[in-house]
PDB file of C-alpha atoms in Angstrom:
ATOM      1  CA  MET I   1      25.617  36.928  12.123  1.00  0.00           C
ATOM      2  CA  SER I   2      23.598  35.447   9.858  1.00  0.00           C
ATOM      3  CA  THR I   3      23.503  36.771   6.474  1.00  0.00           C
ATOM      4  CA  THR I   4      24.806  36.683   3.017  1.00  0.00           C
ATOM      5  CA  THR I   5      27.339  39.096   2.625  1.00  0.00           C
ATOM      6  CA  ASN I   6      29.269  37.065   0.185  1.00  0.00           C
ATOM      7  CA  GLY I   7      29.488  38.370  -2.735  1.00  0.00           C
ATOM      8  CA  THR I   8      25.811  37.284  -3.832  1.00  0.00           C
ATOM      9  CA  ARG I   9      23.022  39.959  -3.784  1.00  0.00           C
ATOM     10  CA  ILE I  10      20.552  40.518  -1.501  1.00  0.00           C
ATOM     11  CA  SER I  11      17.105  39.355  -1.783  1.00  0.00           C
ATOM     12  CA  PRO I  12      14.067  40.979   0.029  1.00  0.00           C
ATOM     13  CA  SER I  13      14.341  37.240   1.465  1.00  0.00           C
ATOM     14  CA  ASP I  14      17.694  37.588   2.757  1.00  0.00           C
ATOM     15  CA  VAL I  15      17.044  40.865   4.751  1.00  0.00           C
ATOM     16  CA  ARG I  16      13.543  39.147   6.549  1.00  0.00           C
ATOM     17  CA  THR I  17      15.163  35.881   7.143  1.00  0.00           C
ATOM     18  CA  ALA I  18      18.772  38.134   8.546  1.00  0.00           C
ATOM     19  CA  THR I  19      19.837  37.232  12.123  1.00  0.00           C
ATOM     20  CA  PHE I  20      22.074  38.873  14.280  1.00  0.00           C
ATOM     21  CA  HIS I  21      24.014  37.701  17.960  1.00  0.00           C
ATOM     22  CA  GLN I  22      23.289  39.615  20.719  1.00  0.00           C
ATOM     23  CA  VAL I  23      24.909  42.584  22.891  1.00  0.00           C
ATOM     24  CA  GLU I  24      24.781  43.669  26.184  1.00  0.00           C
ATOM     25  CA  TYR I  25      24.911  46.873  24.790  1.00  0.00           C
ATOM     26  CA  GLY I  26      23.563  47.413  21.018  1.00  0.00           C
ATOM     27  CA  TYR I  27      20.584  47.819  19.400  1.00  0.00           C
ATOM     28  CA  ASP I  28      16.772  47.335  19.984  1.00  0.00           C
ATOM     29  CA  PRO I  29      16.089  44.015  18.560  1.00  0.00           C
ATOM     30  CA  GLN I  30      12.272  44.855  18.031  1.00  0.00           C
ATOM     31  CA  ALA I  31      13.761  48.058  15.938  1.00  0.00           C
ATOM     32  CA  VAL I  32      16.138  46.249  13.746  1.00  0.00           C
ATOM     33  CA  ARG I  33      13.539  43.875  12.788  1.00  0.00           C
ATOM     34  CA  ARG I  34      11.156  46.602  11.900  1.00  0.00           C
ATOM     35  CA  PHE I  35      13.959  48.659  10.197  1.00  0.00           C
ATOM     36  CA  LEU I  36      14.550  44.719   8.119  1.00  0.00           C
ATOM     37  CA  GLN I  37      11.074  44.844   7.668  1.00  0.00           C
ATOM     38  CA  ALA I  38      10.825  47.678   5.790  1.00  0.00           C
ATOM     39  CA  VAL I  39      13.982  47.550   4.136  1.00  0.00           C
ATOM     40  CA  SER I  40      12.343  44.189   2.786  1.00  0.00           C
ATOM     41  CA  ASP I  41      10.132  45.170   2.281  1.00  0.00           C
ATOM     42  CA  GLN I  42      11.043  48.037  -0.076  1.00  0.00           C
ATOM     43  CA  LEU I  43      13.405  45.757  -2.063  1.00  0.00           C
ATOM     44  CA  GLU I  44      10.829  43.744  -3.162  1.00  0.00           C
ATOM     45  CA  ALA I  45       8.645  46.332  -4.430  1.00  0.00           C
ATOM     46  CA  ASP I  46      11.545  47.043  -5.852  1.00  0.00           C
ATOM     47  CA  ARG I  47      11.252  44.379  -7.562  1.00  0.00           C
ATOM     48  CA  VAL I  48       8.722  43.793  -8.925  1.00  0.00           C
ATOM     49  CA  GLN I  49       8.460  47.685 -10.328  1.00  0.00           C
ATOM     50  CA  LEU I  50      11.610  46.853 -12.424  1.00  0.00           C
ATOM     51  CA  GLU I  51      10.141  43.335 -13.460  1.00  0.00           C
ATOM     52  CA  ALA I  52       7.111  45.140 -14.326  1.00  0.00           C
ATOM     53  CA  ARG I  53       9.465  47.668 -16.977  1.00  0.00           C
ATOM     54  CA  GLU I  54      11.414  44.968 -18.542  1.00  0.00           C
ATOM     55  CA  THR I  55       8.598  43.294 -19.075  1.00  0.00           C
ATOM     56  CA  ALA I  56       6.495  46.379 -20.693  1.00  0.00           C
ATOM     57  CA  GLY I  57       9.920  47.588 -21.855  1.00  0.00           C
ATOM     58  CA  LYS I  58       9.807  43.372 -23.853  1.00  0.00           C
ATOM     59  CA  GLU I  59       6.623  44.587 -25.582  1.00  0.00           C
ATOM     60  CA  GLU I  60       7.128  47.896 -26.920  1.00  0.00           C
ATOM     61  CA  MET I  61      10.440  46.568 -28.727  1.00  0.00           C
ATOM     62  CA  VAL I  62       7.984  43.396 -29.296  1.00  0.00           C
ATOM     63  CA  ARG I  63       5.535  46.054 -30.983  1.00  0.00           C
ATOM     64  CA  ILE I  64       7.958  48.554 -32.642  1.00  0.00           C
ATOM     65  CA  ILE I  65       9.234  45.399 -34.683  1.00  0.00           C
ATOM     66  CA  SER I  66       5.977  44.361 -35.699  1.00  0.00           C
ATOM     67  CA  GLN I  67       5.295  47.429 -37.428  1.00  0.00           C
ATOM     68  CA  ALA I  68       9.024  47.958 -38.670  1.00  0.00           C
ATOM     69  CA  GLN I  69       8.155  44.378 -40.438  1.00  0.00           C
ATOM     70  CA  VAL I  70       4.885  45.173 -41.602  1.00  0.00           C
ATOM     71  CA  LEU I  71       5.972  49.145 -43.081  1.00  0.00           C
ATOM     72  CA  ALA I  72       9.341  47.021 -44.710  1.00  0.00           C
ATOM     73  CA  GLU I  73       7.031  43.788 -46.451  1.00  0.00           C
ATOM     74  CA  LYS I  74       5.338  47.267 -47.409  1.00  0.00           C
ATOM     75  CA  PHE I  75       7.755  48.521 -48.999  1.00  0.00           C
ATOM     76  CA  VAL I  76       8.884  44.967 -50.500  1.00  0.00           C
ATOM     77  CA  ALA I  77       5.146  45.026 -52.189  1.00  0.00           C
ATOM     78  CA  GLU I  78       4.924  48.289 -53.828  1.00  0.00           C
ATOM     79  CA  ALA I  79       8.728  47.995 -54.912  1.00  0.00           C
ATOM     80  CA  GLU I  80       7.629  44.572 -55.837  1.00  0.00           C
ATOM     81  CA  GLN I  81       4.171  46.652 -57.697  1.00  0.00           C
ATOM     82  CA  TYR I  82       6.693  49.685 -58.754  1.00  0.00           C
ATOM     83  CA  SER I  83       8.591  46.573 -60.782  1.00  0.00           C
ATOM     84  CA  LYS I  84       5.642  45.217 -62.369  1.00  0.00           C
ATOM     85  CA  ASP I  85       4.542  48.647 -63.465  1.00  0.00           C
ATOM     86  CA  LEU I  86       7.745  49.865 -64.771  1.00  0.00           C
ATOM     87  CA  VAL I  87       8.416  46.383 -66.711  1.00  0.00           C
ATOM     88  CA  ALA I  88       4.976  46.390 -68.475  1.00  0.00           C
ATOM     89  CA  SER I  89       4.868  49.765 -69.851  1.00  0.00           C
ATOM     90  CA  ALA I  90       9.107  49.537 -71.125  1.00  0.00           C
ATOM     91  CA  ARG I  91       7.259  46.409 -73.241  1.00  0.00           C
ATOM     92  CA  THR I  92       4.489  48.171 -74.682  1.00  0.00           C
ATOM     93  CA  GLN I  93       7.213  51.311 -75.654  1.00  0.00           C
ATOM     94  CA  TYR I  94       9.138  48.638 -77.006  1.00  0.00           C
ATOM     95  CA  SER I  95       5.969  46.740 -79.010  1.00  0.00           C
ATOM     96  CA  GLU I  96       5.274  50.365 -79.945  1.00  0.00           C
ATOM     97  CA  ILE I  97       8.245  51.441 -80.464  1.00  0.00           C
ATOM     98  CA  LEU I  98       9.126  48.058 -82.748  1.00  0.00           C
ATOM     99  CA  ARG I  99       5.542  48.160 -85.039  1.00  0.00           C
ATOM    100  CA  ARG I 100       6.666  51.646 -85.465  1.00  0.00           C
ATOM    101  CA  ALA I 101       9.799  50.930 -86.596  1.00  0.00           C
ATOM    102  CA  GLU I 102       8.502  47.843 -88.699  1.00  0.00           C
ATOM    103  CA  GLN I 103       6.162  50.413 -90.700  1.00  0.00           C
ATOM    104  CA  ALA I 104       8.488  52.578 -91.221  1.00  0.00           C
ATOM    105  CA  ALA I 105      10.620  50.428 -92.811  1.00  0.00           C
ATOM    106  CA  GLY I 106       7.696  49.092 -94.775  1.00  0.00           C
ATOM    107  CA  ASN I 107       6.635  52.180 -96.569  1.00  0.00           C
ATOM    108  CA  GLN I 108       9.895  53.339 -97.102  1.00  0.00           C
ATOM    109  CA  ALA I 109      11.640  49.103 -98.287  1.00  0.00           C
ATOM    110  CA  PRO I 110      11.510  49.027-102.694  1.00  0.00           C
ATOM    111  CA  ALA I 111       8.729  46.650-104.325  1.00  0.00           C
ATOM    112  CA  ALA I 112      12.074  44.420-104.615  1.00  0.00           C
ATOM    113  CA  ALA I 113      13.221  44.592-100.969  1.00  0.00           C
ATOM    114  CA  PRO I 114      14.817  40.773 -99.797  1.00  0.00           C
ATOM    115  CA  ALA I 115      12.420  39.341 -96.986  1.00  0.00           C
ATOM    116  CA  ALA I 116      13.295  40.086 -93.543  1.00  0.00           C
ATOM    117  CA  PRO I 117      15.295  37.078 -91.559  1.00  0.00           C
ATOM    118  CA  ALA I 118      12.961  35.655 -89.239  1.00  0.00           C
ATOM    119  CA  ALA I 119      14.693  36.691 -85.982  1.00  0.00           C
ATOM    120  CA  GLY I 120      13.365  39.514 -86.401  1.00  0.00           C
ATOM    121  CA  PRO I 121      14.387  43.577 -86.698  1.00  0.00           C
ATOM    122  CA  GLU I 122      18.573  43.440 -85.156  1.00  0.00           C
ATOM    123  CA  TYR I 123      18.896  46.855 -82.519  1.00  0.00           C
ATOM    124  CA  HIS I 124      22.626  47.903 -82.957  1.00  0.00           C
ATOM    125  CA  THR I 125      22.052  51.260 -80.782  1.00  0.00           C
ATOM    126  CA  PRO I 126      20.278  51.731 -77.651  1.00  0.00           C
ATOM    127  CA  ILE I 127      16.612  52.609 -77.834  1.00  0.00           C
ATOM    128  CA  ASP I 128      16.122  56.448 -75.756  1.00  0.00           C
ATOM    129  CA  GLU I 129      13.181  54.982 -74.101  1.00  0.00           C
ATOM    130  CA  ILE I 130      14.822  52.030 -72.887  1.00  0.00           C
ATOM    131  CA  GLU I 131      17.348  53.775 -71.978  1.00  0.00           C
ATOM    132  CA  TYR I 132      14.891  55.802 -69.931  1.00  0.00           C
ATOM    133  CA  VAL I 133      13.041  52.845 -68.060  1.00  0.00           C
ATOM    134  CA  ARG I 134      16.482  51.539 -67.811  1.00  0.00           C
ATOM    135  CA  THR I 135      17.247  54.464 -65.461  1.00  0.00           C
ATOM    136  CA  TYR I 136      14.273  55.273 -63.592  1.00  0.00           C
ATOM    137  CA  THR I 137      13.873  51.962 -62.897  1.00  0.00           C
ATOM    138  CA  LYS I 138      18.131  51.898 -60.964  1.00  0.00           C
ATOM    139  CA  VAL I 139      17.108  55.315 -59.444  1.00  0.00           C
ATOM    140  CA  ALA I 140      13.872  53.392 -57.444  1.00  0.00           C
ATOM    141  CA  GLN I 141      16.210  50.331 -56.491  1.00  0.00           C
ATOM    142  CA  VAL I 142      18.284  53.028 -54.870  1.00  0.00           C
ATOM    143  CA  GLN I 143      15.356  54.887 -53.526  1.00  0.00           C
ATOM    144  CA  LEU I 144      13.812  51.608 -51.796  1.00  0.00           C
ATOM    145  CA  ARG I 145      17.484  50.362 -50.608  1.00  0.00           C
ATOM    146  CA  ALA I 146      17.760  54.114 -49.063  1.00  0.00           C
ATOM    147  CA  VAL I 147      14.576  53.262 -46.967  1.00  0.00           C
ATOM    148  CA  ILE I 148      15.253  49.780 -46.417  1.00  0.00           C
ATOM    149  CA  ASP I 149      18.541  50.749 -44.923  1.00  0.00           C
ATOM    150  CA  ALA I 150      16.583  53.337 -43.012  1.00  0.00           C
ATOM    151  CA  LEU I 151      14.860  50.776 -41.938  1.00  0.00           C
ATOM    152  CA  ALA I 152      17.738  48.715 -40.446  1.00  0.00           C
ATOM    153  CA  ALA I 153      19.021  52.070 -38.360  1.00  0.00           C
ATOM    154  CA  GLN I 154      15.854  52.220 -36.050  1.00  0.00           C
ATOM    155  CA  VAL I 155      15.864  48.379 -36.020  1.00  0.00           C
ATOM    156  CA  ASP I 156      19.416  48.177 -34.535  1.00  0.00           C
ATOM    157  CA  ARG I 157      18.537  51.476 -32.172  1.00  0.00           C
ATOM    158  CA  LEU I 158      16.094  49.214 -30.970  1.00  0.00           C
ATOM    159  CA  GLY I 159      19.330  47.595 -29.014  1.00  0.00           C
ATOM    160  CA  ASP I 160      19.015  50.848 -26.730  1.00  0.00           C
ATOM    161  CA  VAL I 161      16.208  50.338 -25.304  1.00  0.00           C
ATOM    162  CA  PRO I 162      16.408  50.844 -21.647  1.00  0.00           C
ATOM    163  CA  GLY I 163      15.795  47.058 -19.792  1.00  0.00           C
ATOM    164  CA  ALA I 164      16.495  45.432 -23.964  1.00  0.00           C
ATOM    165  CA  GLN I 165      20.517  44.574 -23.258  1.00  0.00           C
ATOM    166  CA  ARG I 166      19.894  42.828 -19.617  1.00  0.00           C
ATOM    167  CA  ALA I 167      16.498  41.144 -21.548  1.00  0.00           C
ATOM    168  CA  LEU I 168      19.007  40.507 -23.742  1.00  0.00           C
ATOM    169  CA  SER I 169      21.750  38.641 -21.950  1.00  0.00           C
ATOM    170  CA  SER I 170      18.818  37.392 -19.251  1.00  0.00           C
ATOM    171  CA  SER I 171      17.037  35.324 -22.041  1.00  0.00           C
ATOM    172  CA  GLN I 172      20.458  34.208 -23.888  1.00  0.00           C
ATOM    173  CA  ASP I 173      21.900  32.659 -20.686  1.00  0.00           C
ATOM    174  CA  GLN I 174      18.997  31.496 -20.124  1.00  0.00           C
ATOM    175  CA  ASN I 175      18.340  29.542 -24.124  1.00  0.00           C
ATOM    176  CA  PRO I 176      22.554  28.805 -24.857  1.00  0.00           C
ATOM    177  CA  ARG I 177      23.033  27.938 -28.115  1.00  0.00           C
TER     178      ARG I 177
END
């Protein structure tokens, strides 16, 4: 018998080309040959179908990762814009508060008041509005981090897609580092 049964996988070609020793009282050689042909045809069809599924799985993974990347970029852009808006709002509020404080100081200052230092007024207590904006920014950061973590978890789950581990290991075998 000339077959490959030494621990390696049997291919459809191995089945097609298998030969056996003739014995006096055995099976009909034509029937065996037809059966082996049918088995090899089925093995080949299964292999083609498996490759098609793996290709479709890889394409689906690429599509999902692309969508995740687009979403991540969108979230980052929105967060950046939101941060810029918060900073602009804080600066506007700061300017308005500073203007009111200077106005109030000008109305209450006596006529012979000494000149204010050139560096500008110093605040020793935090301004409520600025603290509010800081707190709001921190909350926005926490929310953005939660969205990014959820997105990362979804991308990590892509490793659980059937065939992904085989595709990953076969691509690593083909491209050793």
